C-alpha cells in the first residue's frame, strides 16, 4: 500500500495562503501544537480532501471552510480550532479602540479570499505520486481534481476506493469524541458500524423489499390454497344436493297432478251451476216483465211528487238562509250600538266637567277683574288728590310769605354776609351736615319704603301660597280618587281581556284541532268511495249484529296490522276475506245468509269459528330471515278469533322487499305465499303478481279511526258553538276601554293642573324667599342709616345753635322790626313750606307705586285665568262635536235596525208559507209511495229470486275465473279442448264479483232486467280425464280429501327442502375450481421466485457481514491484549464480540465485552473512563484492520488517558507502523508524540493572522 507524503492547504480555515504539511516517508507522524493553533484544522483538511461531508468538519456549510481574516483577527481560537468573536467596540479591558480600526477591518473584509483548496499528495505502491485536490468557493461549490484533471465526485470517490480508502466506511479517520461515542454505543449501533464496514448495509434496502415481496407471495399462495380446498368442499356438497333435487322433482310432479285433479273437479261443478242458474234466470225475467207493466204509472206519479217536494224544500232552505243572514246583520248592528252609547256617555260626562270647571275659573276671573278695576279706581283717586294738594300748597305758600321791601332784603343780605363771615367755618360744617342729612333722609326714606313694600309683598305672597296649597290638596285628592277609579277600571278591563283571550285561545285550539281532524279525514277518505253501497254495507252488518248476537264483525274491523307499513301487505294477503264476516258458528252464518236474501241486502262471505278449517302454522318459517315475518304475527287480533285469522292468513309471510321474497321462495325452495310491503306477491307455485299497489285496501283499515275522527269533529264543532260570541265580549271591552280612556284623560288634566299649581307655588315661594331675603338685608341697613341720621341731626343742631347765637346777635334789630323772635323763625317759615310739600309728594308717590304693582299682578293673574278658560272652552267644543257625531251615528244605526227588523218579520211570514207548501208536497209523496209499495210486492219477490240466482251465478263465474287465473299465475297445466284459447291469454287484471272482495248488490233496474254475461275468454276445459265419481259429487268431504292429498304431498316436499339450483351451482363451482387451480400454481411459482431472490440477497448480506465480523472478532482479542499488557502484566486483558442473533446477526445487536487485566469480564457501561477508551481504541484498530486503508488518522484519542495508557498506545502504534500502515496522530500528550518518527508542529502567526506548520524528522535523534 502507499502512503500520504504531504498535505497542501490554501486559504483553508485558519491557514491563510499556501501552506504545506510535510509528512515525508515517516509511518508514524504526530501533529502537535498549542490549543488554538489550528492543529485540528489539519484533520479537517485531510477529511475535506478525501470527500467527507461538512457535517463531520465542524462546519455547518462548506463555505465556512474558506479563510476569513476578519473573523480570525477579532476572535479567540478555541482548543478545538473554532473561533470565538470578540467585541469590535472595545479591547479586553473594555477601552474603546481608535477610529482607525474600522477602515482596517473593512479593508481586510474586502480582501478575504473567495475560495480555498486542499491537495493531498499520495504515493502508491509503485512509487508514483497521485495529486488529490478539492476546491471550495465562498458560495459552497466544490470542485474535484485528480492529477490536475477535473473529475466528478463519483469518479473521485472511485479513485480513492481503488487505493482501499473507503469514504462510506470512514474507518481511517477517528475524530475528536469518536472514542467516547464508540465506548457508549449500543449493541445495535455496533451492528450498524460493522455493516457499514463490511458493505452489507448496501443490501439492506433490497433485503427489506424482497422480504416484504416474499411475505406477500406466501400469503397469496396460502390464500389460493384455502380457496381450492373450500371449492372442493362445495363440489361435494352440491353433488349431494343434486341427488335430493331429483327426488324432489318426482314428488313435485305427483303433487302437481293432484292439484290439477282438484282444480278440474271444482271447475266442472262451477260450470254446471252457471248453466243451471242461467236457465232459471230466463224464467224469472218473463215473470218480472208482467209485474212491471202494472206499476209504471204509479212510479211516474211518485217521481213527479218527489220533484215538487224537492223544489219546495229548496225554497224553504233559501228563506231560512236569508233569515240567518238578516239575524246576523241585526246582531252586528246591535253590538255596534253599545260602544257608541258608551262613548256618548263618557264624552257627555267630560263635557259637563269642562263646563263646571269653566264656571269656577270664570268666577276667579271676575274676582281678578274687579280687583283690577278697584285698584285702577284707587289710583285715579290718589292722582286726583295729589293734583288738588299741589294747587292748595301753592296757594298756601303764597299766603304765608310776608312782603319785604327792597331795602329790607338788601339789609337781610348784608347781615347774612356778615353772619357768613363770622360763622363761615361753622356754616360750612352746617351746610355739609345739612346736605348730608338730606341725603341720608332720602336714603332712609328709600329704605323705609323698601322695607314697607317687602312687608306688604310677604303678606300678599303668603296668602297666595296658602291659597295655592289648598288648591293643590284638592287636586291631589281628586288625582288619588281618579287613580283608584283607573286601577279598578283597569282590573275590570284586564279581567275581560283575559277572559276574551282565554276564550280566543280555546277557540284557536279547538279550530286547530278541528282542522287537523278534517285533514286526517280527507287523507283517510282519499281514494275511498263512500257511496251508497258502502253505507248500506255498514248498515247491513250493524243490523246483523243487532239481530244475531253471534256476529263478530268484518275481518278488516276485528284485526289490524301491528305497524302501519304492513297495511298494504296484510290487505293483499287477506284478499277475498278482507270484508268477510266472522261469526261464532255455522248456524249464525246460515241465518245471516237467509237474512240477506230475504232483505235483498246483497251477499257476503261468512267465516264460522266452530267449523272453519285453519292451516297449521309452519314454525320453520319463523326467523328464516330478519327481513321477513309470518303474516299472522304482523296482525293484532283477539285471541278468540285465532282460528279465523289463521284461516285467512295461512302460512303467508311478509317480506321487506322483493329480493328477500325471492331468496325465501326460490333459493330456499319454500312453498309459501310471500308478499312484499308494496303488495307484490310470489305464489306457492313460484309465479309472481305485482304492479298494483294495495293502497285502496290499506286505507280501509282506517274505518274505525275515521269513525272516531268524525265523532271528534262533531264534539269540536259542539264545543265551538258553546263558546260565547267573541263580538259581544269585544263590545263590552270596548265600552270599558272608553271609560278607562276618559278617566286617564281626566287624570292627565288633573296632573297637568297640579303641575301648574306646583310651578306657581314654587315661583311664589321663590319670590317670597327672595322678598324675605331682601327684607332681611334691607332692615338692618335701614336701622343703621336711621341711627346715623339721628346722630347727624344732633351734630347739626350743635353747629346750628352756634351759628344761631351769632345770627341772633347780628339780626336782633332786623327781627324786632319784623316781629320775629329770631332770624331762624323767618327762614323756617319759608323752609317749612318746602319741607311739607316734599313730604306730601313722597306719600303720594308711595301710594301710586303700591297701587300700580297691585294692578300689574292682578292683570297677570287675569291673563292666566283667561288662557285656562280658553283651553277648557276648546276642549268642550271638541266634546260637543264628538257627541253630535256619535248621536248621528247612533240614529243611523237605529234606523238600519228598524229596517232589518221589518225585513226579518217579512221573511218569517214567507218561511211559514213555504213550510206549509213543503208539508203538502211531502204528504203527496207519502201517498204515492204507499200506492207503489202496494203494487210492487210481486216484483220484490221476483227480484229476490233473481238476485239470489244471479249472485250464485256470478259467484261461481268469479270462482271459475279465479281458478283459471291461479292456473295461469302458478303455471298449472290444465287439459283444454283443441279449439280452446290458450290459458296464457287469460287476462289477469279483470275485476269480477269473485270471492276476493265482498260485494253488496245494487237493486237491479227493474225496467230492463238482464242477466249479466258470463265471460269464459274462449277457454274450454277438457274434463275427459275427470273420473265419473268426481263429476257426480260436489260435497265438501270430497273437497277435503283432495286437499288432504295435496297437503300431504306438500308436507313431504316441505321436509325435503332441496336446492333446485344444485346442478347449475355445481357447474359454476367446477369452473371456479379450474380458475382457482391456475391461480394457485401462479401464486406458488411467484412465491418460489420471491423466496429465491430473497435468499440470494440474504446470503450475500450474511456473507459480507459474517466475513467482517469474523475478522474483527478474531483481531479484537490480540489488539486489546497488546494495548493493555505491560511489563508487570505481560498477558494483558481479554476482549471479544458476541452476536445476539446467529442466523441473521445484522437484524439484532452485537455486544462488546472487555476484561482489563486482573478484572473479570463485564459490559462496556461498567468499565471506567480509561478502560472504556482502551477498549474503544482496540475496537477501532480491529475495525481498521478489516480492509485497512493506507493511513490511519487519529485526533486527540488520548485525551482521557493517563500516562501509562498513553505509553501503551504509543507502543502499539510504533510497533504496528510501517509499510501499509501509516499513522497520523494529533496529540497534546508528550508520552504519545515523543515516540513518533516525525513531528508536524502547528503554531499561530499573530502578525499574519494565520496558522503555520513546521516539520521535524525525529529519526535523526533516536
PDB file of C-alpha atoms in Angstrom, residues 669-806:
ATOM      1  CA  UNK A 669     -87.394 -23.516  -2.102  1.00  0.00           C
ATOM      2  CA  UNK A 670     -90.120 -22.787   0.419  1.00  0.00           C
ATOM      3  CA  UNK A 671     -93.614 -23.431  -0.917  1.00  0.00           C
ATOM      4  CA  UNK A 672     -95.227 -20.406   0.722  1.00  0.00           C
ATOM      5  CA  UNK A 673     -97.052 -17.278  -0.348  1.00  0.00           C
ATOM      6  CA  UNK A 674     -94.681 -14.299   0.095  1.00  0.00           C
ATOM      7  CA  UNK A 675     -95.993 -10.717  -0.034  1.00  0.00           C
ATOM      8  CA  UNK A 676     -93.787  -7.613  -0.016  1.00  0.00           C
ATOM      9  CA  UNK A 677     -94.583  -4.361   1.738  1.00  0.00           C
ATOM     10  CA  UNK A 678     -95.637  -2.777  -1.584  1.00  0.00           C
ATOM     11  CA  UNK A 679     -98.097  -5.615  -2.401  1.00  0.00           C
ATOM     12  CA  UNK A 680     -96.039  -7.748  -4.791  1.00  0.00           C
ATOM     13  CA  UNK A 681     -96.785 -11.500  -4.455  1.00  0.00           C
ATOM     14  CA  UNK A 682     -94.773 -14.665  -5.071  1.00  0.00           C
ATOM     15  CA  UNK A 683     -97.290 -17.538  -5.012  1.00  0.00           C
ATOM     16  CA  UNK A 684     -96.639 -21.043  -3.816  1.00  0.00           C
ATOM     17  CA  UNK A 685     -96.054 -22.288  -7.350  1.00  0.00           C
ATOM     18  CA  UNK A 686     -93.288 -19.718  -7.867  1.00  0.00           C
ATOM     19  CA  UNK A 687     -95.224 -17.329 -10.136  1.00  0.00           C
ATOM     20  CA  UNK A 688     -95.371 -13.617  -9.289  1.00  0.00           C
ATOM     21  CA  UNK A 689     -98.054 -10.929  -9.148  1.00  0.00           C
ATOM     22  CA  UNK A 690     -97.177  -7.275  -8.868  1.00  0.00           C
ATOM     23  CA  UNK A 691     -97.511  -3.795 -10.273  1.00  0.00           C
ATOM     24  CA  UNK A 692    -100.733  -2.945  -8.393  1.00  0.00           C
ATOM     25  CA  UNK A 693    -100.478  -1.136  -5.085  1.00  0.00           C
ATOM     26  CA  UNK A 694    -102.804  -2.067  -2.288  1.00  0.00           C
ATOM     27  CA  UNK A 695    -103.297   1.474  -1.098  1.00  0.00           C
ATOM     28  CA  UNK A 696    -107.061   1.302  -1.547  1.00  0.00           C
ATOM     29  CA  UNK A 697    -107.405  -1.719   0.728  1.00  0.00           C
ATOM     30  CA  UNK A 698    -104.784  -0.358   3.099  1.00  0.00           C
ATOM     31  CA  UNK A 699    -106.873   2.729   3.685  1.00  0.00           C
ATOM     32  CA  UNK A 700    -109.844   0.552   4.580  1.00  0.00           C
ATOM     33  CA  UNK A 701    -108.029  -0.351   7.788  1.00  0.00           C
ATOM     34  CA  UNK A 702    -108.770   3.173   8.894  1.00  0.00           C
ATOM     35  CA  UNK A 703    -112.590   2.817   9.006  1.00  0.00           C
ATOM     36  CA  UNK A 704    -112.635   2.696  12.793  1.00  0.00           C
ATOM     37  CA  UNK A 705    -110.209   5.595  13.008  1.00  0.00           C
ATOM     38  CA  UNK A 706    -112.384   7.544  10.568  1.00  0.00           C
ATOM     39  CA  UNK A 707    -115.453   6.965  12.748  1.00  0.00           C
ATOM     40  CA  UNK A 708    -113.526   8.182  15.776  1.00  0.00           C
ATOM     41  CA  UNK A 709    -112.352  11.227  13.821  1.00  0.00           C
ATOM     42  CA  UNK A 710    -115.936  12.002  12.803  1.00  0.00           C
ATOM     43  CA  UNK A 711    -117.078  11.803  16.430  1.00  0.00           C
ATOM     44  CA  UNK A 712    -114.197  14.046  17.463  1.00  0.00           C
ATOM     45  CA  UNK A 713    -115.151  16.505  14.725  1.00  0.00           C
ATOM     46  CA  UNK A 714    -118.752  16.656  15.946  1.00  0.00           C
ATOM     47  CA  UNK A 715    -117.565  17.174  19.535  1.00  0.00           C
ATOM     48  CA  UNK A 716    -115.221  20.011  18.492  1.00  0.00           C
ATOM     49  CA  UNK A 717    -117.997  21.689  16.477  1.00  0.00           C
ATOM     50  CA  UNK A 718    -120.303  21.466  19.505  1.00  0.00           C
ATOM     51  CA  UNK A 719    -117.619  22.909  21.792  1.00  0.00           C
ATOM     52  CA  UNK A 720    -117.045  25.791  19.380  1.00  0.00           C
ATOM     53  CA  UNK A 721    -120.788  26.507  19.223  1.00  0.00           C
ATOM     54  CA  UNK A 722    -120.992  26.541  23.027  1.00  0.00           C
ATOM     55  CA  UNK A 723    -118.298  29.203  23.336  1.00  0.00           C
ATOM     56  CA  UNK A 724    -119.591  32.800  23.784  1.00  0.00           C
ATOM     57  CA  UNK A 725    -119.717  35.044  20.745  1.00  0.00           C
ATOM     58  CA  UNK A 726    -116.404  36.974  20.619  1.00  0.00           C
ATOM     59  CA  UNK A 727    -118.061  40.141  19.294  1.00  0.00           C
ATOM     60  CA  UNK A 728    -120.147  40.590  22.456  1.00  0.00           C
ATOM     61  CA  UNK A 729    -117.108  40.384  24.703  1.00  0.00           C
ATOM     62  CA  UNK A 730    -115.254  42.754  22.405  1.00  0.00           C
ATOM     63  CA  UNK A 731    -118.120  45.308  22.670  1.00  0.00           C
ATOM     64  CA  UNK A 732    -118.099  45.210  26.480  1.00  0.00           C
ATOM     65  CA  UNK A 733    -114.324  45.510  26.459  1.00  0.00           C
ATOM     66  CA  UNK A 734    -114.572  48.482  24.084  1.00  0.00           C
ATOM     67  CA  UNK A 735    -117.029  50.251  26.442  1.00  0.00           C
ATOM     68  CA  UNK A 736    -114.743  49.632  29.430  1.00  0.00           C
ATOM     69  CA  UNK A 737    -111.791  50.807  27.400  1.00  0.00           C
ATOM     70  CA  UNK A 738    -113.659  54.035  26.543  1.00  0.00           C
ATOM     71  CA  UNK A 739    -114.419  54.673  30.224  1.00  0.00           C
ATOM     72  CA  UNK A 740    -110.810  53.949  31.082  1.00  0.00           C
ATOM     73  CA  UNK A 741    -109.631  56.403  28.427  1.00  0.00           C
ATOM     74  CA  UNK A 742    -111.929  59.111  29.870  1.00  0.00           C
ATOM     75  CA  UNK A 743    -110.559  58.529  33.374  1.00  0.00           C
ATOM     76  CA  UNK A 744    -106.985  58.599  32.074  1.00  0.00           C
ATOM     77  CA  UNK A 745    -107.678  61.901  30.288  1.00  0.00           C
ATOM     78  CA  UNK A 746    -109.211  63.300  33.484  1.00  0.00           C
ATOM     79  CA  UNK A 747    -106.162  62.158  35.413  1.00  0.00           C
ATOM     80  CA  UNK A 748    -103.864  63.732  32.827  1.00  0.00           C
ATOM     81  CA  UNK A 749    -105.713  67.069  33.057  1.00  0.00           C
ATOM     82  CA  UNK A 750    -105.612  66.981  36.856  1.00  0.00           C
ATOM     83  CA  UNK A 751    -101.900  66.163  36.863  1.00  0.00           C
ATOM     84  CA  UNK A 752    -101.225  68.991  34.422  1.00  0.00           C
ATOM     85  CA  UNK A 753    -103.200  71.390  36.620  1.00  0.00           C
ATOM     86  CA  UNK A 754    -101.338  70.109  39.703  1.00  0.00           C
ATOM     87  CA  UNK A 755     -98.032  70.659  37.938  1.00  0.00           C
ATOM     88  CA  UNK A 756     -99.130  74.200  37.016  1.00  0.00           C
ATOM     89  CA  UNK A 757    -100.059  74.910  40.659  1.00  0.00           C
ATOM     90  CA  UNK A 758     -96.785  73.392  41.813  1.00  0.00           C
ATOM     91  CA  UNK A 759     -94.856  75.545  39.380  1.00  0.00           C
ATOM     92  CA  UNK A 760     -96.890  78.599  40.508  1.00  0.00           C
ATOM     93  CA  UNK A 761     -96.342  77.685  44.164  1.00  0.00           C
ATOM     94  CA  UNK A 762     -92.641  77.175  43.586  1.00  0.00           C
ATOM     95  CA  UNK A 763     -92.489  80.516  41.845  1.00  0.00           C
ATOM     96  CA  UNK A 764     -94.385  82.213  44.696  1.00  0.00           C
ATOM     97  CA  UNK A 765     -92.226  80.534  47.323  1.00  0.00           C
ATOM     98  CA  UNK A 766     -89.133  81.515  45.439  1.00  0.00           C
ATOM     99  CA  UNK A 767     -90.414  85.061  45.187  1.00  0.00           C
ATOM    100  CA  UNK A 768     -91.349  85.029  48.892  1.00  0.00           C
ATOM    101  CA  UNK A 769     -87.907  83.802  49.877  1.00  0.00           C
ATOM    102  CA  UNK A 770     -86.360  86.463  47.710  1.00  0.00           C
ATOM    103  CA  UNK A 771     -88.515  89.177  49.318  1.00  0.00           C
ATOM    104  CA  UNK A 772     -87.720  87.895  52.797  1.00  0.00           C
ATOM    105  CA  UNK A 773     -84.063  87.828  51.886  1.00  0.00           C
ATOM    106  CA  UNK A 774     -84.319  91.411  50.622  1.00  0.00           C
ATOM    107  CA  UNK A 775     -86.143  92.428  53.794  1.00  0.00           C
ATOM    108  CA  UNK A 776     -83.579  90.733  55.971  1.00  0.00           C
ATOM    109  CA  UNK A 777     -80.775  92.549  54.189  1.00  0.00           C
ATOM    110  CA  UNK A 778     -82.592  95.957  53.943  1.00  0.00           C
ATOM    111  CA  UNK A 779     -83.904  96.223  57.514  1.00  0.00           C
ATOM    112  CA  UNK A 780     -80.507  96.264  59.303  1.00  0.00           C
ATOM    113  CA  UNK A 781     -79.290  98.818  56.794  1.00  0.00           C
ATOM    114  CA  UNK A 782     -82.415 100.886  57.435  1.00  0.00           C
ATOM    115  CA  UNK A 783     -81.900 100.780  61.206  1.00  0.00           C
ATOM    116  CA  UNK A 784     -78.242 101.654  60.800  1.00  0.00           C
ATOM    117  CA  UNK A 785     -78.985 104.560  58.479  1.00  0.00           C
ATOM    118  CA  UNK A 786     -81.780 105.777  60.779  1.00  0.00           C
ATOM    119  CA  UNK A 787     -79.413 105.775  63.743  1.00  0.00           C
ATOM    120  CA  UNK A 788     -76.741 107.566  61.752  1.00  0.00           C
ATOM    121  CA  UNK A 789     -79.339 110.138  60.687  1.00  0.00           C
ATOM    122  CA  UNK A 790     -80.278 110.830  64.332  1.00  0.00           C
ATOM    123  CA  UNK A 791     -76.596 111.229  65.277  1.00  0.00           C
ATOM    124  CA  UNK A 792     -76.110 113.561  62.328  1.00  0.00           C
ATOM    125  CA  UNK A 793     -79.127 115.594  63.424  1.00  0.00           C
ATOM    126  CA  UNK A 794     -77.621 116.061  66.893  1.00  0.00           C
ATOM    127  CA  UNK A 795     -74.305 117.280  65.426  1.00  0.00           C
ATOM    128  CA  UNK A 796     -76.142 119.568  63.055  1.00  0.00           C
ATOM    129  CA  UNK A 797     -78.158 121.070  65.919  1.00  0.00           C
ATOM    130  CA  UNK A 798     -74.976 121.808  67.837  1.00  0.00           C
ATOM    131  CA  UNK A 799     -73.419 123.649  64.889  1.00  0.00           C
ATOM    132  CA  UNK A 800     -76.743 125.366  64.152  1.00  0.00           C
ATOM    133  CA  UNK A 801     -77.018 126.561  67.751  1.00  0.00           C
ATOM    134  CA  UNK A 802     -73.503 128.061  67.475  1.00  0.00           C
ATOM    135  CA  UNK A 803     -74.412 129.794  64.226  1.00  0.00           C
ATOM    136  CA  UNK A 804     -77.773 130.764  65.703  1.00  0.00           C
ATOM    137  CA  UNK A 805     -76.211 132.692  68.586  1.00  0.00           C
ATOM    138  CA  UNK A 806     -74.195 134.762  66.144  1.00  0.00           C
TER     139      UNK A 806
END
